[in-house]
PDB file of C-alpha atoms in Angstrom:
ATOM      1  CA  MET A  93       0.000   0.000   0.000  1.00  0.00           C
ATOM      2  CA  LEU A  94       1.228   3.444  -0.873  1.00  0.00           C
ATOM      3  CA  ARG A  95       2.006   5.355   2.314  1.00  0.00           C
ATOM      4  CA  PRO A  96       2.394   8.974   1.225  1.00  0.00           C
ATOM      5  CA  THR A  97       4.127  11.634   3.264  1.00  0.00           C
ATOM      6  CA  LEU A  98       3.851  15.391   3.100  1.00  0.00           C
ATOM      7  CA  GLU A  99       7.149  16.899   2.041  1.00  0.00           C
ATOM      8  CA  LEU A 100       5.949  20.509   1.840  1.00  0.00           C
ATOM      9  CA  PRO A 101       6.790  22.931   4.639  1.00  0.00           C
ATOM     10  CA  ALA A 102       4.152  23.262   7.341  1.00  0.00           C
ATOM     11  CA  TRP A 103       1.558  25.941   6.731  1.00  0.00           C
ATOM     12  CA  SER A 104      -0.568  27.549   9.388  1.00  0.00           C
ATOM     13  CA  VAL A 105      -3.742  29.610   9.229  1.00  0.00           C
ATOM     14  CA  ALA A 106      -2.876  31.330  12.525  1.00  0.00           C
ATOM     15  CA  SER A 107       0.179  33.132  13.849  1.00  0.00           C
ATOM     16  CA  GLU A 108       1.908  31.735  16.945  1.00  0.00           C
ATOM     17  CA  GLU A 109       0.205  34.435  19.011  1.00  0.00           C
ATOM     18  CA  GLN A 110      -3.224  33.565  17.601  1.00  0.00           C
ATOM     19  CA  ALA A 111      -2.654  29.852  18.161  1.00  0.00           C
ATOM     20  CA  GLN A 112      -1.618  30.561  21.766  1.00  0.00           C
ATOM     21  CA  GLU A 113      -4.746  32.676  22.276  1.00  0.00           C
ATOM     22  CA  ILE A 114      -6.949  29.829  20.971  1.00  0.00           C
ATOM     23  CA  HIS A 115      -5.131  27.412  23.281  1.00  0.00           C
ATOM     24  CA  ASP A 116      -5.559  29.730  26.288  1.00  0.00           C
ATOM     25  CA  VAL A 117      -9.288  30.160  25.641  1.00  0.00           C
ATOM     26  CA  SER A 118      -9.753  26.383  25.272  1.00  0.00           C
ATOM     27  CA  LEU A 119      -7.968  25.851  28.587  1.00  0.00           C
ATOM     28  CA  ARG A 120     -10.203  28.469  30.207  1.00  0.00           C
ATOM     29  CA  LEU A 121     -13.312  26.688  28.878  1.00  0.00           C
ATOM     30  CA  LEU A 122     -12.073  23.363  30.256  1.00  0.00           C
ATOM     31  CA  GLU A 123     -11.342  24.989  33.637  1.00  0.00           C
ATOM     32  CA  GLU A 124     -14.508  27.033  34.021  1.00  0.00           C
ATOM     33  CA  ALA A 125     -17.290  25.345  32.011  1.00  0.00           C
ATOM     34  CA  GLY A 126     -15.897  21.814  31.899  1.00  0.00           C
ATOM     35  CA  ILE A 127     -17.233  18.799  30.023  1.00  0.00           C
ATOM     36  CA  ALA A 128     -20.159  16.609  31.095  1.00  0.00           C
ATOM     37  CA  PHE A 129     -19.388  12.885  31.306  1.00  0.00           C
ATOM     38  CA  TYR A 130     -22.259  10.427  31.627  1.00  0.00           C
ATOM     39  CA  ASP A 131     -20.279   7.248  32.075  1.00  0.00           C
ATOM     40  CA  ASP A 132     -19.362   6.248  35.633  1.00  0.00           C
ATOM     41  CA  GLU A 133     -16.178   4.450  34.563  1.00  0.00           C
ATOM     42  CA  SER A 134     -14.977   7.568  32.713  1.00  0.00           C
ATOM     43  CA  VAL A 135     -15.722   9.719  35.755  1.00  0.00           C
ATOM     44  CA  GLU A 136     -13.709   7.378  37.984  1.00  0.00           C
ATOM     45  CA  ILE A 137     -10.762   7.402  35.560  1.00  0.00           C
ATOM     46  CA  LEU A 138     -10.860  11.206  35.505  1.00  0.00           C
ATOM     47  CA  ARG A 139     -11.021  11.443  39.306  1.00  0.00           C
ATOM     48  CA  SER A 140      -8.162   8.955  39.699  1.00  0.00           C
ATOM     49  CA  ASN A 141      -6.083  11.247  37.486  1.00  0.00           C
ATOM     50  CA  GLY A 142      -6.784  14.326  39.602  1.00  0.00           C
ATOM     51  CA  VAL A 143      -9.625  15.847  37.584  1.00  0.00           C
ATOM     52  CA  GLU A 144     -12.355  17.614  39.572  1.00  0.00           C
ATOM     53  CA  VAL A 145     -15.782  16.111  38.799  1.00  0.00           C
ATOM     54  CA  ASP A 146     -18.873  17.578  40.486  1.00  0.00           C
ATOM     55  CA  ASP A 147     -22.145  15.855  41.470  1.00  0.00           C
ATOM     56  CA  GLU A 148     -23.607  16.522  38.005  1.00  0.00           C
ATOM     57  CA  GLN A 149     -20.643  14.653  36.458  1.00  0.00           C
ATOM     58  CA  ILE A 150     -19.140  17.804  34.954  1.00  0.00           C
ATOM     59  CA  ALA A 151     -15.360  17.527  34.831  1.00  0.00           C
ATOM     60  CA  ARG A 152     -13.275  20.673  35.140  1.00  0.00           C
ATOM     61  CA  PHE A 153      -9.647  20.374  34.117  1.00  0.00           C
ATOM     62  CA  ASP A 154      -6.870  22.539  35.498  1.00  0.00           C
ATOM     63  CA  ARG A 155      -4.193  23.795  33.100  1.00  0.00           C
ATOM     64  CA  GLU A 156      -1.412  21.714  34.610  1.00  0.00           C
ATOM     65  CA  THR A 157      -3.372  18.477  34.119  1.00  0.00           C
ATOM     66  CA  ILE A 158      -4.149  19.337  30.488  1.00  0.00           C
ATOM     67  CA  GLU A 159      -0.534  20.336  29.785  1.00  0.00           C
ATOM     68  CA  HIS A 160       0.673  17.104  31.415  1.00  0.00           C
ATOM     69  CA  PHE A 161      -1.555  14.922  29.225  1.00  0.00           C
ATOM     70  CA  LEU A 162      -0.791  16.917  26.062  1.00  0.00           C
ATOM     71  CA  LYS A 163       2.868  15.880  26.427  1.00  0.00           C
ATOM     72  CA  MET A 164       2.048  12.155  26.575  1.00  0.00           C
ATOM     73  CA  PRO A 165       0.993  11.107  23.068  1.00  0.00           C
ATOM     74  CA  PRO A 166       3.763   9.969  20.723  1.00  0.00           C
ATOM     75  CA  PRO A 167       4.345  12.041  17.566  1.00  0.00           C
ATOM     76  CA  THR A 168       3.184   9.079  15.457  1.00  0.00           C
ATOM     77  CA  PHE A 169       1.379   5.794  15.980  1.00  0.00           C
ATOM     78  CA  GLU A 170       0.290   2.896  13.816  1.00  0.00           C
ATOM     79  CA  HIS A 171      -3.423   2.256  13.285  1.00  0.00           C
ATOM     80  CA  THR A 172      -3.205  -1.498  12.904  1.00  0.00           C
ATOM     81  CA  ALA A 173      -5.492  -3.258  10.439  1.00  0.00           C
ATOM     82  CA  ARG A 174      -6.450  -6.932  10.380  1.00  0.00           C
ATOM     83  CA  ASN A 175      -4.495  -7.086   7.126  1.00  0.00           C
ATOM     84  CA  PRO A 176      -1.041  -5.678   8.015  1.00  0.00           C
ATOM     85  CA  GLU A 177      -0.693  -4.277   4.483  1.00  0.00           C
ATOM     86  CA  LYS A 178      -3.618  -1.968   5.256  1.00  0.00           C
ATOM     87  CA  SER A 179      -2.164  -0.536   8.494  1.00  0.00           C
ATOM     88  CA  VAL A 180      -1.428   3.191   8.422  1.00  0.00           C
ATOM     89  CA  ILE A 181       0.848   5.545  10.326  1.00  0.00           C
ATOM     90  CA  LEU A 182      -0.873   8.586  11.808  1.00  0.00           C
ATOM     91  CA  GLY A 183       0.966  11.748  12.785  1.00  0.00           C
ATOM     92  CA  ASP A 184       4.138  13.586  11.829  1.00  0.00           C
ATOM     93  CA  ASN A 185       4.164  14.079   8.047  1.00  0.00           C
ATOM     94  CA  HIS A 186       2.199  10.913   7.169  1.00  0.00           C
ATOM     95  CA  ILE A 187      -0.909  11.351   5.026  1.00  0.00           C
ATOM     96  CA  VAL A 188      -3.969   9.133   5.429  1.00  0.00           C
ATOM     97  CA  PHE A 189      -6.798   9.432   2.911  1.00  0.00           C
ATOM     98  CA  ALA A 190     -10.292   8.608   4.154  1.00  0.00           C
ATOM     99  CA  PRO A 191     -13.828   9.504   3.094  1.00  0.00           C
ATOM    100  CA  VAL A 192     -15.538  12.490   4.658  1.00  0.00           C
ATOM    101  CA  ALA A 193     -17.592  11.885   7.812  1.00  0.00           C
ATOM    102  CA  GLY A 194     -20.985  13.219   8.781  1.00  0.00           C
ATOM    103  CA  PRO A 195     -22.827  14.562   5.717  1.00  0.00           C
ATOM    104  CA  PRO A 196     -26.590  14.392   6.239  1.00  0.00           C
ATOM    105  CA  PHE A 197     -27.391  14.084   2.528  1.00  0.00           C
ATOM    106  CA  ALA A 198     -26.642  11.653  -0.281  1.00  0.00           C
ATOM    107  CA  HIS A 199     -26.891  12.390  -3.999  1.00  0.00           C
ATOM    108  CA  ASP A 200     -27.127  10.247  -7.093  1.00  0.00           C
ATOM    109  CA  MET A 201     -28.218  10.708 -10.698  1.00  0.00           C
ATOM    110  CA  GLU A 202     -31.517   8.873 -10.253  1.00  0.00           C
ATOM    111  CA  ARG A 203     -32.873  10.273  -6.988  1.00  0.00           C
ATOM    112  CA  GLY A 204     -30.910  13.526  -6.632  1.00  0.00           C
ATOM    113  CA  ARG A 205     -30.116  15.074  -3.260  1.00  0.00           C
ATOM    114  CA  ARG A 206     -31.906  13.449  -0.334  1.00  0.00           C
ATOM    115  CA  GLU A 207     -31.508  12.489   3.297  1.00  0.00           C
ATOM    116  CA  GLY A 208     -28.974   9.680   3.652  1.00  0.00           C
ATOM    117  CA  THR A 209     -30.125   6.146   4.463  1.00  0.00           C
ATOM    118  CA  LEU A 210     -28.507   3.035   5.865  1.00  0.00           C
ATOM    119  CA  ALA A 211     -28.438   1.608   2.326  1.00  0.00           C
ATOM    120  CA  ASP A 212     -26.553   4.719   1.166  1.00  0.00           C
ATOM    121  CA  LEU A 213     -24.058   4.298   3.998  1.00  0.00           C
ATOM    122  CA  GLU A 214     -23.521   0.648   3.100  1.00  0.00           C
ATOM    123  CA  ASN A 215     -22.924   1.597  -0.551  1.00  0.00           C
ATOM    124  CA  PHE A 216     -20.411   4.301   0.420  1.00  0.00           C
ATOM    125  CA  ILE A 217     -18.590   1.780   2.630  1.00  0.00           C
ATOM    126  CA  LYS A 218     -18.427  -0.677  -0.294  1.00  0.00           C
ATOM    127  CA  MET A 219     -17.065   2.044  -2.586  1.00  0.00           C
ATOM    128  CA  SER A 220     -14.482   3.045   0.035  1.00  0.00           C
ATOM    129  CA  ASN A 221     -13.324  -0.541   0.329  1.00  0.00           C
ATOM    130  CA  ALA A 222     -13.177  -0.970  -3.442  1.00  0.00           C
ATOM    131  CA  THR A 223     -10.831   1.935  -4.171  1.00  0.00           C
ATOM    132  CA  PRO A 224      -7.085   1.630  -3.657  1.00  0.00           C
ATOM    133  CA  TYR A 225      -6.880   5.404  -3.120  1.00  0.00           C
ATOM    134  CA  LEU A 226      -8.384   5.485   0.373  1.00  0.00           C
ATOM    135  CA  HIS A 227      -6.479   4.125   3.340  1.00  0.00           C
ATOM    136  CA  GLN A 228      -9.431   3.854   5.730  1.00  0.00           C
ATOM    137  CA  GLN A 229     -13.200   3.484   5.524  1.00  0.00           C
ATOM    138  CA  GLY A 230     -14.009   6.431   7.739  1.00  0.00           C
ATOM    139  CA  THR A 231     -16.922   6.410  10.124  1.00  0.00           C
ATOM    140  CA  GLU A 232     -20.318   7.869   9.316  1.00  0.00           C
ATOM    141  CA  ILE A 233     -19.698   8.490   5.614  1.00  0.00           C
ATOM    142  CA  VAL A 234     -23.331   9.606   5.360  1.00  0.00           C
ATOM    143  CA  VAL A 235     -25.833   9.939   8.199  1.00  0.00           C
ATOM    144  CA  PRO A 236     -28.366   7.090   7.975  1.00  0.00           C
ATOM    145  CA  GLY A 237     -31.394   9.257   8.701  1.00  0.00           C
ATOM    146  CA  ASP A 238     -33.754   6.299   8.422  1.00  0.00           C
ATOM    147  CA  VAL A 239     -32.250   4.686  11.534  1.00  0.00           C
ATOM    148  CA  PRO A 240     -33.463   5.904  14.964  1.00  0.00           C
ATOM    149  CA  PHE A 241     -30.802   8.013  16.663  1.00  0.00           C
ATOM    150  CA  HIS A 242     -30.483   5.715  19.698  1.00  0.00           C
ATOM    151  CA  GLU A 243     -29.665   2.744  17.400  1.00  0.00           C
ATOM    152  CA  ARG A 244     -27.555   4.579  14.820  1.00  0.00           C
ATOM    153  CA  ALA A 245     -24.062   4.010  16.261  1.00  0.00           C
ATOM    154  CA  LEU A 246     -24.629   0.246  16.458  1.00  0.00           C
ATOM    155  CA  ASP A 247     -25.967   0.049  12.894  1.00  0.00           C
ATOM    156  CA  ILE A 248     -23.061   2.139  11.573  1.00  0.00           C
ATOM    157  CA  ASN A 249     -20.517  -0.115  13.260  1.00  0.00           C
ATOM    158  CA  TYR A 250     -22.312  -3.223  11.998  1.00  0.00           C
ATOM    159  CA  ALA A 251     -22.309  -1.816   8.446  1.00  0.00           C
ATOM    160  CA  HIS A 252     -18.536  -1.330   8.645  1.00  0.00           C
ATOM    161  CA  ILE A 253     -18.028  -4.871   9.900  1.00  0.00           C
TER     162      ILE A 253
END
């Protein structure tokens, strides 16, 4: 499998000062507003790592904790596939091509633009698997609007399997 890398110099849409300002505001949001977690195991993991979680299961992260965990991930890692030839390296200058995720609509020549369905999702998954130019299937290539929301994640995963 072709494993392309980006050899062009890095390009940024923000100056270092702007990027730092975005980072500072995100840290402030995590400190003051926090994130709601609705899974008891996640809450316990957060608490065991020094994160403050209130009675409503809203976690508030102090800057030092965030900075500590931001230093932990490696610069690259391998996303291992069942077929080792399909494994990809993520990070650094490695490029991974995958289909877009999350569009609510599908379009074809016969039916035009319409709300996506599970059948559309399954067809997009088949097309993604058939092309040698994509390295991964993606996730929700199109939203299957005909599947109830509370079942959707399971049906999407089953379609990928």
